[in-house]
PDB file of C-alpha atoms in Angstrom:
ATOM      1  CA  UNK A   1     -80.055-211.399 -16.389  1.00 49.00           C
ATOM      2  CA  UNK A   2     -78.887-211.092 -12.775  1.00 50.00           C
ATOM      3  CA  UNK A   3     -81.339-210.542  -9.982  1.00 52.00           C
ATOM      4  CA  UNK A   4     -80.978-207.384  -7.928  1.00 54.00           C
ATOM      5  CA  UNK A   5     -80.112-207.598  -4.251  1.00 50.00           C
ATOM      6  CA  UNK A   6     -83.636-206.490  -3.332  1.00 54.00           C
ATOM      7  CA  UNK A   7     -85.139-209.297  -5.456  1.00 54.00           C
ATOM      8  CA  UNK A   8     -82.826-211.839  -3.835  1.00 51.00           C
ATOM      9  CA  UNK A   9     -83.794-210.538  -0.409  1.00 50.00           C
ATOM     10  CA  UNK A  10     -87.483-210.781  -1.268  1.00 69.00           C
ATOM     11  CA  UNK A  11     -87.027-214.347  -2.526  1.00 72.00           C
ATOM     12  CA  UNK A  12     -85.126-215.328   0.625  1.00 71.00           C
ATOM     13  CA  UNK A  13     -87.814-213.758   2.769  1.00 73.00           C
ATOM     14  CA  UNK A  14     -90.518-215.717   0.930  1.00 78.00           C
ATOM     15  CA  UNK A  15     -88.555-218.966   1.311  1.00 77.00           C
ATOM     16  CA  UNK A  16     -88.018-218.259   4.999  1.00 74.00           C
ATOM     17  CA  UNK A  17     -91.748-217.559   5.430  1.00 77.00           C
ATOM     18  CA  UNK A  18     -92.532-220.859   3.691  1.00 81.00           C
ATOM     19  CA  UNK A  19     -90.138-222.612   6.081  1.00 76.00           C
ATOM     20  CA  UNK A  20     -91.747-220.909   9.083  1.00 74.00           C
ATOM     21  CA  UNK A  21     -95.175-221.994   7.857  1.00 79.00           C
ATOM     22  CA  UNK A  22     -93.983-225.603   7.425  1.00 78.00           C
ATOM     23  CA  UNK A  23     -92.681-225.629  11.007  1.00 72.00           C
ATOM     24  CA  UNK A  24     -95.995-224.221  12.271  1.00 77.00           C
ATOM     25  CA  UNK A  25     -97.829-226.924  10.298  1.00 76.00           C
ATOM     26  CA  UNK A  26     -95.619-229.566  11.900  1.00 70.00           C
ATOM     27  CA  UNK A  27     -96.270-228.022  15.304  1.00 66.00           C
ATOM     28  CA  UNK A  28    -100.015-228.040  14.684  1.00 70.00           C
ATOM     29  CA  UNK A  29    -100.137-231.799  14.099  1.00 70.00           C
ATOM     30  CA  UNK A  30     -97.271-233.133  16.266  1.00 67.00           C
ATOM     31  CA  UNK A  31     -98.372-234.034  19.798  1.00 62.00           C
ATOM     32  CA  UNK A  32     -96.964-231.779  22.495  1.00 54.00           C
ATOM     33  CA  UNK A  33     -96.110-228.912  20.175  1.00 59.00           C
ATOM     34  CA  UNK A  34     -98.432-225.954  19.670  1.00 62.00           C
ATOM     35  CA  UNK A  35     -98.715-224.226  16.324  1.00 69.00           C
ATOM     36  CA  UNK A  36     -99.879-221.138  18.219  1.00 70.00           C
ATOM     37  CA  UNK A  37     -96.683-221.056  20.289  1.00 63.00           C
ATOM     38  CA  UNK A  38     -94.551-221.250  17.138  1.00 67.00           C
ATOM     39  CA  UNK A  39     -96.576-218.366  15.681  1.00 75.00           C
ATOM     40  CA  UNK A  40     -95.643-216.366  18.784  1.00 65.00           C
ATOM     41  CA  UNK A  41     -91.984-217.394  18.494  1.00 58.00           C
ATOM     42  CA  UNK A  42     -91.803-216.343  14.838  1.00 65.00           C
ATOM     43  CA  UNK A  43     -93.505-213.017  15.548  1.00 62.00           C
ATOM     44  CA  UNK A  44     -96.553-213.639  13.349  1.00 74.00           C
ATOM     45  CA  UNK A  45     -99.170-214.487  15.987  1.00 74.00           C
ATOM     46  CA  UNK A  46    -100.418-210.898  16.204  1.00 73.00           C
ATOM     47  CA  UNK A  47    -100.938-210.381  12.435  1.00 82.00           C
ATOM     48  CA  UNK A  48    -102.576-213.813  12.172  1.00 82.00           C
ATOM     49  CA  UNK A  49    -105.008-212.969  14.967  1.00 79.00           C
ATOM     50  CA  UNK A  50    -105.661-209.553  13.419  1.00 79.00           C
ATOM     51  CA  UNK A  51    -106.477-211.240  10.103  1.00 82.00           C
ATOM     52  CA  UNK A  52    -108.681-213.890  11.731  1.00 81.00           C
ATOM     53  CA  UNK A  53    -110.484-211.339  13.911  1.00 78.00           C
ATOM     54  CA  UNK A  54    -111.072-208.830  11.075  1.00 80.00           C
ATOM     55  CA  UNK A  55    -110.567-210.718   7.783  1.00 81.00           C
ATOM     56  CA  UNK A  56    -112.214-208.178   5.467  1.00 82.00           C
ATOM     57  CA  UNK A  57    -110.614-205.139   7.063  1.00 84.00           C
ATOM     58  CA  UNK A  58    -107.088-206.598   7.086  1.00 84.00           C
ATOM     59  CA  UNK A  59    -107.209-208.737   3.929  1.00 84.00           C
ATOM     60  CA  UNK A  60    -105.184-206.443   1.649  1.00 84.00           C
ATOM     61  CA  UNK A  61    -102.561-205.555   4.233  1.00 85.00           C
ATOM     62  CA  UNK A  62    -102.046-208.937   5.912  1.00 85.00           C
ATOM     63  CA  UNK A  63    -102.627-211.645   3.270  1.00 83.00           C
ATOM     64  CA  UNK A  64     -99.627-210.725   1.030  1.00 83.00           C
ATOM     65  CA  UNK A  65     -97.322-211.041   4.035  1.00 80.00           C
ATOM     66  CA  UNK A  66     -98.916-214.210   5.434  1.00 84.00           C
ATOM     67  CA  UNK A  67     -99.632-216.097   2.182  1.00 86.00           C
ATOM     68  CA  UNK A  68     -96.220-217.882   2.052  1.00 85.00           C
ATOM     69  CA  UNK A  69     -96.630-218.826   5.709  1.00 84.00           C
ATOM     70  CA  UNK A  70    -100.103-220.232   5.026  1.00 84.00           C
ATOM     71  CA  UNK A  71     -98.844-222.258   2.031  1.00 87.00           C
ATOM     72  CA  UNK A  72     -95.944-223.623   4.079  1.00 84.00           C
ATOM     73  CA  UNK A  73     -98.317-224.459   6.939  1.00 82.00           C
ATOM     74  CA  UNK A  74    -100.552-226.555   4.666  1.00 81.00           C
ATOM     75  CA  UNK A  75     -97.564-228.411   3.181  1.00 79.00           C
ATOM     76  CA  UNK A  76     -96.040-229.128   6.594  1.00 76.00           C
ATOM     77  CA  UNK A  77     -99.363-230.203   8.076  1.00 76.00           C
ATOM     78  CA  UNK A  78    -100.350-232.533   5.255  1.00 75.00           C
ATOM     79  CA  UNK A  79     -96.839-233.932   4.813  1.00 73.00           C
ATOM     80  CA  UNK A  80     -96.389-235.176   8.367  1.00 72.00           C
ATOM     81  CA  UNK A  81     -99.942-236.446   8.932  1.00 72.00           C
ATOM     82  CA  UNK A  82     -99.552-239.621   6.845  1.00 73.00           C
ATOM     83  CA  UNK A  83     -96.242-240.484   8.536  1.00 76.00           C
ATOM     84  CA  UNK A  84     -97.768-240.033  11.984  1.00 74.00           C
ATOM     85  CA  UNK A  85    -100.748-242.205  11.097  1.00 72.00           C
ATOM     86  CA  UNK A  86     -98.394-245.023   9.994  1.00 78.00           C
ATOM     87  CA  UNK A  87     -96.418-245.045  13.262  1.00 80.00           C
ATOM     88  CA  UNK A  88     -99.542-244.773  15.424  1.00 73.00           C
ATOM     89  CA  UNK A  89    -101.024-247.792  13.659  1.00 77.00           C
ATOM     90  CA  UNK A  90     -97.886-249.968  13.554  1.00 84.00           C
ATOM     91  CA  UNK A  91     -96.246-248.963  16.861  1.00 86.00           C
ATOM     92  CA  UNK A  92     -99.007-247.422  19.025  1.00 83.00           C
ATOM     93  CA  UNK A  93     -97.442-247.634  22.509  1.00 87.00           C
ATOM     94  CA  UNK A  94     -93.905-246.467  21.614  1.00 90.00           C
ATOM     95  CA  UNK A  95     -95.422-243.667  19.502  1.00 83.00           C
ATOM     96  CA  UNK A  96     -97.641-242.497  22.350  1.00 82.00           C
ATOM     97  CA  UNK A  97     -94.659-242.620  24.748  1.00 88.00           C
ATOM     98  CA  UNK A  98     -92.667-240.460  22.347  1.00 85.00           C
ATOM     99  CA  UNK A  99     -95.554-237.996  22.213  1.00 78.00           C
ATOM    100  CA  UNK A 100     -95.906-238.016  26.006  1.00 83.00           C
ATOM    101  CA  UNK A 101     -92.208-237.203  26.215  1.00 86.00           C
ATOM    102  CA  UNK A 102     -92.663-234.305  23.788  1.00 79.00           C
ATOM    103  CA  UNK A 103     -95.531-232.934  25.861  1.00 77.00           C
ATOM    104  CA  UNK A 104     -93.658-233.381  29.152  1.00 85.00           C
ATOM    105  CA  UNK A 105     -90.580-231.684  27.704  1.00 85.00           C
ATOM    106  CA  UNK A 106     -92.665-228.701  26.582  1.00 78.00           C
ATOM    107  CA  UNK A 107     -94.356-228.227  29.964  1.00 84.00           C
ATOM    108  CA  UNK A 108     -91.547-226.079  31.484  1.00 86.00           C
ATOM    109  CA  UNK A 109     -91.713-223.790  28.450  1.00 80.00           C
ATOM    110  CA  UNK A 110     -95.499-223.687  28.636  1.00 79.00           C
ATOM    111  CA  UNK A 111     -95.467-222.889  32.364  1.00 87.00           C
ATOM    112  CA  UNK A 112     -92.819-220.210  31.832  1.00 86.00           C
ATOM    113  CA  UNK A 113     -94.901-218.608  29.088  1.00 79.00           C
ATOM    114  CA  UNK A 114     -98.021-218.758  31.259  1.00 85.00           C
ATOM    115  CA  UNK A 115     -96.228-216.621  33.857  1.00 89.00           C
ATOM    116  CA  UNK A 116     -94.888-213.997  31.455  1.00 87.00           C
ATOM    117  CA  UNK A 117     -97.326-211.423  32.843  1.00 89.00           C
ATOM    118  CA  UNK A 118     -97.034-212.624  36.430  1.00 91.00           C
ATOM    119  CA  UNK A 119     -98.908-215.196  38.503  1.00 94.00           C
ATOM    120  CA  UNK A 120    -101.689-214.569  40.966  1.00 92.00           C
ATOM    121  CA  UNK A 121    -103.870-216.748  43.140  1.00 93.00           C
ATOM    122  CA  UNK A 122    -106.426-216.884  40.327  1.00 94.00           C
ATOM    123  CA  UNK A 123    -103.736-218.305  38.005  1.00 94.00           C
ATOM    124  CA  UNK A 124    -103.235-221.376  40.186  1.00 95.00           C
ATOM    125  CA  UNK A 125    -106.979-221.715  40.822  1.00 95.00           C
ATOM    126  CA  UNK A 126    -107.515-221.698  37.062  1.00 94.00           C
ATOM    127  CA  UNK A 127    -104.812-224.337  36.518  1.00 94.00           C
ATOM    128  CA  UNK A 128    -106.142-226.699  39.190  1.00 95.00           C
ATOM    129  CA  UNK A 129    -109.779-226.219  38.184  1.00 95.00           C
ATOM    130  CA  UNK A 130    -109.069-226.976  34.527  1.00 89.00           C
ATOM    131  CA  UNK A 131    -106.981-230.012  35.497  1.00 90.00           C
ATOM    132  CA  UNK A 132    -109.702-231.414  37.788  1.00 93.00           C
ATOM    133  CA  UNK A 133    -112.424-230.896  35.180  1.00 89.00           C
ATOM    134  CA  UNK A 134    -110.443-232.706  32.467  1.00 81.00           C
ATOM    135  CA  UNK A 135    -109.508-235.547  34.835  1.00 87.00           C
ATOM    136  CA  UNK A 136    -113.159-235.923  35.871  1.00 87.00           C
ATOM    137  CA  UNK A 137    -114.368-235.926  32.265  1.00 80.00           C
ATOM    138  CA  UNK A 138    -111.820-238.449  30.982  1.00 76.00           C
ATOM    139  CA  UNK A 139    -112.057-240.735  34.020  1.00 82.00           C
ATOM    140  CA  UNK A 140    -115.848-240.784  33.758  1.00 81.00           C
ATOM    141  CA  UNK A 141    -115.606-241.793  30.099  1.00 70.00           C
ATOM    142  CA  UNK A 142    -113.231-244.591  31.088  1.00 70.00           C
ATOM    143  CA  UNK A 143    -115.262-245.679  34.131  1.00 69.00           C
ATOM    144  CA  UNK A 144    -118.527-245.903  32.238  1.00 69.00           C
ATOM    145  CA  UNK A 145    -116.743-247.596  29.309  1.00 64.00           C
ATOM    146  CA  UNK A 146    -117.903-244.932  26.885  1.00 65.00           C
ATOM    147  CA  UNK A 147    -116.585-245.708  23.419  1.00 71.00           C
ATOM    148  CA  UNK A 148    -116.422-242.800  21.031  1.00 80.00           C
ATOM    149  CA  UNK A 149    -117.138-243.795  17.450  1.00 84.00           C
ATOM    150  CA  UNK A 150    -115.694-241.203  15.059  1.00 87.00           C
ATOM    151  CA  UNK A 151    -118.389-239.637  12.898  1.00 90.00           C
ATOM    152  CA  UNK A 152    -119.258-236.325  11.243  1.00 93.00           C
ATOM    153  CA  UNK A 153    -120.024-234.631  14.574  1.00 92.00           C
ATOM    154  CA  UNK A 154    -116.808-235.796  16.225  1.00 93.00           C
ATOM    155  CA  UNK A 155    -114.747-234.690  13.230  1.00 93.00           C
ATOM    156  CA  UNK A 156    -116.372-231.266  13.589  1.00 93.00           C
ATOM    157  CA  UNK A 157    -115.018-231.350  17.153  1.00 92.00           C
ATOM    158  CA  UNK A 158    -111.566-232.317  15.807  1.00 90.00           C
ATOM    159  CA  UNK A 159    -111.639-229.261  13.560  1.00 90.00           C
ATOM    160  CA  UNK A 160    -112.602-227.136  16.548  1.00 89.00           C
ATOM    161  CA  UNK A 161    -109.602-228.436  18.527  1.00 86.00           C
ATOM    162  CA  UNK A 162    -107.288-227.920  15.555  1.00 84.00           C
ATOM    163  CA  UNK A 163    -108.320-224.283  15.144  1.00 84.00           C
ATOM    164  CA  UNK A 164    -108.071-223.741  18.898  1.00 80.00           C
ATOM    165  CA  UNK A 165    -104.448-224.944  18.862  1.00 77.00           C
ATOM    166  CA  UNK A 166    -103.565-221.994  16.621  1.00 76.00           C
ATOM    167  CA  UNK A 167    -105.847-219.406  18.240  1.00 77.00           C
ATOM    168  CA  UNK A 168    -104.770-220.279  21.804  1.00 71.00           C
ATOM    169  CA  UNK A 169    -100.953-220.442  22.106  1.00 64.00           C
ATOM    170  CA  UNK A 170     -99.829-223.473  24.078  1.00 60.00           C
ATOM    171  CA  UNK A 171    -102.861-225.605  23.277  1.00 66.00           C
ATOM    172  CA  UNK A 172    -102.010-228.735  21.283  1.00 69.00           C
ATOM    173  CA  UNK A 173    -105.062-230.273  19.622  1.00 75.00           C
ATOM    174  CA  UNK A 174    -103.590-233.751  20.030  1.00 73.00           C
ATOM    175  CA  UNK A 175    -103.724-233.275  23.815  1.00 69.00           C
ATOM    176  CA  UNK A 176    -107.511-233.123  23.617  1.00 72.00           C
ATOM    177  CA  UNK A 177    -108.028-235.772  20.938  1.00 82.00           C
ATOM    178  CA  UNK A 178    -105.673-238.570  22.042  1.00 77.00           C
ATOM    179  CA  UNK A 179    -107.487-239.422  25.300  1.00 77.00           C
ATOM    180  CA  UNK A 180    -110.759-239.616  23.343  1.00 80.00           C
ATOM    181  CA  UNK A 181    -109.308-241.945  20.712  1.00 82.00           C
ATOM    182  CA  UNK A 182    -109.907-239.397  17.945  1.00 87.00           C
ATOM    183  CA  UNK A 183    -106.352-238.337  17.153  1.00 84.00           C
ATOM    184  CA  UNK A 184    -105.268-241.386  15.129  1.00 82.00           C
ATOM    185  CA  UNK A 185    -108.344-241.597  12.828  1.00 88.00           C
ATOM    186  CA  UNK A 186    -108.321-237.824  12.317  1.00 88.00           C
ATOM    187  CA  UNK A 187    -104.618-237.694  11.413  1.00 83.00           C
ATOM    188  CA  UNK A 188    -105.006-240.819   9.243  1.00 83.00           C
ATOM    189  CA  UNK A 189    -107.869-239.144   7.368  1.00 86.00           C
ATOM    190  CA  UNK A 190    -105.799-236.021   6.792  1.00 82.00           C
ATOM    191  CA  UNK A 191    -102.806-238.029   5.554  1.00 78.00           C
ATOM    192  CA  UNK A 192    -105.001-240.003   3.134  1.00 81.00           C
ATOM    193  CA  UNK A 193    -106.963-236.896   2.053  1.00 84.00           C
ATOM    194  CA  UNK A 194    -110.223-238.528   3.145  1.00 89.00           C
ATOM    195  CA  UNK A 195    -112.930-235.983   2.326  1.00 92.00           C
ATOM    196  CA  UNK A 196    -115.328-237.604   4.823  1.00 92.00           C
ATOM    197  CA  UNK A 197    -112.893-236.395   7.504  1.00 91.00           C
ATOM    198  CA  UNK A 198    -111.435-233.285   5.865  1.00 91.00           C
ATOM    199  CA  UNK A 199    -114.831-231.677   5.164  1.00 94.00           C
ATOM    200  CA  UNK A 200    -116.249-231.810   8.725  1.00 94.00           C
ATOM    201  CA  UNK A 201    -112.808-231.036  10.159  1.00 92.00           C
ATOM    202  CA  UNK A 202    -112.508-228.016   7.885  1.00 91.00           C
ATOM    203  CA  UNK A 203    -116.015-226.835   8.745  1.00 94.00           C
ATOM    204  CA  UNK A 204    -115.280-227.160  12.463  1.00 92.00           C
ATOM    205  CA  UNK A 205    -112.029-225.222  12.101  1.00 89.00           C
ATOM    206  CA  UNK A 206    -113.576-222.396  10.047  1.00 88.00           C
ATOM    207  CA  UNK A 207    -116.601-222.023  12.335  1.00 89.00           C
ATOM    208  CA  UNK A 208    -114.304-221.978  15.370  1.00 87.00           C
ATOM    209  CA  UNK A 209    -112.162-219.226  13.857  1.00 84.00           C
ATOM    210  CA  UNK A 210    -115.241-217.149  12.959  1.00 83.00           C
ATOM    211  CA  UNK A 211    -116.867-217.543  16.380  1.00 83.00           C
ATOM    212  CA  UNK A 212    -113.888-217.608  18.736  1.00 81.00           C
ATOM    213  CA  UNK A 213    -110.984-215.660  17.208  1.00 79.00           C
ATOM    214  CA  UNK A 214    -112.129-212.299  18.584  1.00 79.00           C
ATOM    215  CA  UNK A 215    -113.219-213.803  21.914  1.00 82.00           C
ATOM    216  CA  UNK A 216    -109.981-215.718  22.503  1.00 77.00           C
ATOM    217  CA  UNK A 217    -107.922-212.704  21.489  1.00 74.00           C
ATOM    218  CA  UNK A 218    -109.823-210.541  23.980  1.00 80.00           C
ATOM    219  CA  UNK A 219    -109.575-213.234  26.685  1.00 82.00           C
ATOM    220  CA  UNK A 220    -105.788-213.398  26.432  1.00 78.00           C
ATOM    221  CA  UNK A 221    -105.536-209.612  26.318  1.00 80.00           C
ATOM    222  CA  UNK A 222    -107.586-209.182  29.505  1.00 88.00           C
ATOM    223  CA  UNK A 223    -106.948-212.398  31.467  1.00 89.00           C
ATOM    224  CA  UNK A 224    -103.656-213.698  30.088  1.00 87.00           C
ATOM    225  CA  UNK A 225    -102.356-215.467  33.195  1.00 92.00           C
ATOM    226  CA  UNK A 226    -105.537-217.332  34.290  1.00 93.00           C
ATOM    227  CA  UNK A 227    -106.334-218.307  30.683  1.00 86.00           C
ATOM    228  CA  UNK A 228    -102.834-219.626  29.990  1.00 84.00           C
ATOM    229  CA  UNK A 229    -102.653-221.480  33.314  1.00 90.00           C
ATOM    230  CA  UNK A 230    -105.959-223.178  32.464  1.00 88.00           C
ATOM    231  CA  UNK A 231    -104.295-224.463  29.275  1.00 81.00           C
ATOM    232  CA  UNK A 232    -101.399-225.812  31.374  1.00 84.00           C
ATOM    233  CA  UNK A 233    -103.907-227.665  33.581  1.00 87.00           C
ATOM    234  CA  UNK A 234    -105.644-229.168  30.557  1.00 81.00           C
ATOM    235  CA  UNK A 235    -102.326-230.319  29.073  1.00 79.00           C
ATOM    236  CA  UNK A 236    -101.174-231.963  32.324  1.00 84.00           C
ATOM    237  CA  UNK A 237    -104.421-233.865  32.892  1.00 83.00           C
ATOM    238  CA  UNK A 238    -104.811-235.020  29.301  1.00 76.00           C
ATOM    239  CA  UNK A 239    -101.171-236.142  29.116  1.00 79.00           C
ATOM    240  CA  UNK A 240    -101.386-238.242  32.279  1.00 84.00           C
ATOM    241  CA  UNK A 241    -104.450-239.969  30.843  1.00 80.00           C
ATOM    242  CA  UNK A 242    -102.814-241.084  27.580  1.00 78.00           C
ATOM    243  CA  UNK A 243     -99.757-242.801  29.113  1.00 84.00           C
ATOM    244  CA  UNK A 244     -99.914-246.531  28.192  1.00 84.00           C
ATOM    245  CA  UNK A 245     -99.246-247.749  31.743  1.00 85.00           C
ATOM    246  CA  UNK A 246     -99.998-251.392  30.920  1.00 84.00           C
ATOM    247  CA  UNK A 247     -97.319-251.656  28.252  1.00 81.00           C
ATOM    248  CA  UNK A 248     -94.621-250.607  30.725  1.00 82.00           C
ATOM    249  CA  UNK A 249     -95.187-253.783  32.751  1.00 79.00           C
ATOM    250  CA  UNK A 250     -95.854-256.105  29.800  1.00 78.00           C
ATOM    251  CA  UNK A 251     -92.209-257.119  29.368  1.00 86.00           C
ATOM    252  CA  UNK A 252     -88.691-255.871  29.988  1.00 87.00           C
ATOM    253  CA  UNK A 253     -88.194-255.274  26.268  1.00 88.00           C
ATOM    254  CA  UNK A 254     -91.383-253.241  25.955  1.00 89.00           C
ATOM    255  CA  UNK A 255     -90.454-251.265  29.049  1.00 91.00           C
ATOM    256  CA  UNK A 256     -87.030-250.436  27.539  1.00 92.00           C
ATOM    257  CA  UNK A 257     -88.510-249.354  24.196  1.00 92.00           C
ATOM    258  CA  UNK A 258     -91.148-247.171  25.868  1.00 91.00           C
ATOM    259  CA  UNK A 259     -88.597-245.635  28.232  1.00 93.00           C
ATOM    260  CA  UNK A 260     -86.272-244.781  25.329  1.00 94.00           C
ATOM    261  CA  UNK A 261     -89.123-243.218  23.337  1.00 92.00           C
ATOM    262  CA  UNK A 262     -90.231-241.231  26.373  1.00 92.00           C
ATOM    263  CA  UNK A 263     -86.678-239.978  26.954  1.00 94.00           C
ATOM    264  CA  UNK A 264     -86.164-239.078  23.286  1.00 92.00           C
ATOM    265  CA  UNK A 265     -89.403-237.071  23.321  1.00 87.00           C
ATOM    266  CA  UNK A 266     -88.375-235.132  26.441  1.00 90.00           C
ATOM    267  CA  UNK A 267     -84.897-234.365  25.094  1.00 91.00           C
ATOM    268  CA  UNK A 268     -86.266-233.326  21.677  1.00 84.00           C
ATOM    269  CA  UNK A 269     -88.798-230.971  23.294  1.00 80.00           C
ATOM    270  CA  UNK A 270     -86.156-229.424  25.566  1.00 85.00           C
ATOM    271  CA  UNK A 271     -83.845-228.862  22.583  1.00 83.00           C
ATOM    272  CA  UNK A 272     -86.706-227.271  20.633  1.00 71.00           C
ATOM    273  CA  UNK A 273     -87.431-225.004  23.600  1.00 74.00           C
ATOM    274  CA  UNK A 274     -83.770-224.012  23.739  1.00 78.00           C
ATOM    275  CA  UNK A 275     -83.839-223.221  20.016  1.00 69.00           C
ATOM    276  CA  UNK A 276     -87.030-221.181  20.425  1.00 61.00           C
ATOM    277  CA  UNK A 277     -85.465-219.102  23.189  1.00 68.00           C
ATOM    278  CA  UNK A 278     -82.312-218.498  21.128  1.00 67.00           C
ATOM    279  CA  UNK A 279     -84.466-217.267  18.216  1.00 55.00           C
ATOM    280  CA  UNK A 280     -86.333-214.910  20.552  1.00 53.00           C
ATOM    281  CA  UNK A 281     -83.058-213.538  21.967  1.00 53.00           C
ATOM    282  CA  UNK A 282     -81.678-212.982  18.461  1.00 53.00           C
ATOM    283  CA  UNK A 283     -84.805-211.011  17.588  1.00 50.00           C
TER     284      UNK A 283
END
């Protein structure tokens, strides 16, 4: 029995939604790429925020459309986590340089998106203030030799950052976790389905969505430019702090490997940005 054209179209649409969700899941876990930004690119950020802000009211209307995306997101997120954990453990410095390149390559796109509704004096004040605060926080941790030992409370924080990376477009949760030394153990726990990490991370993510979805949505609606420029400031400061400066001067070979990884990350991010813009123009 042959399928009708409408059935084929529906199947293709479901497969495409699964693919979109997988890409968003990859973006959520890969350093330098924001799952929230990809939601915006694919035109599903608004319905996702509507569902998160009013889950009971919008359940029947939004879940059927978003369910394939959600399934794809989980598959993409879980699938890449184990691979990332392996490279971060075996090749930490080259991996971090690749991630720094990805973040650096996404900065022009992030800055462009921050100015979509114009820039004012408060936009730049917000950017600089956020950057200074993050620099001060991370430098103080380094100066006082504060070592963060991952535990239930810190994994709650990881879940908070993960949820924030979807709620706030442009925010990559790895940007916040890498300078604190939490990214690798968190991603490793996800890849190995470690319930001691997944449970607090999940709780942190759910609580964040419940408490902040409406607030963040309202913040971006009312103060889009200052809020987005603050994210840019956070990304810049956190990225500068995770660069493995020492490994660049360790040896000529290490310098070459790190430089190549950095360059590959920048080029990959710029190509992804170009693809994103072509998708938006086609829409």
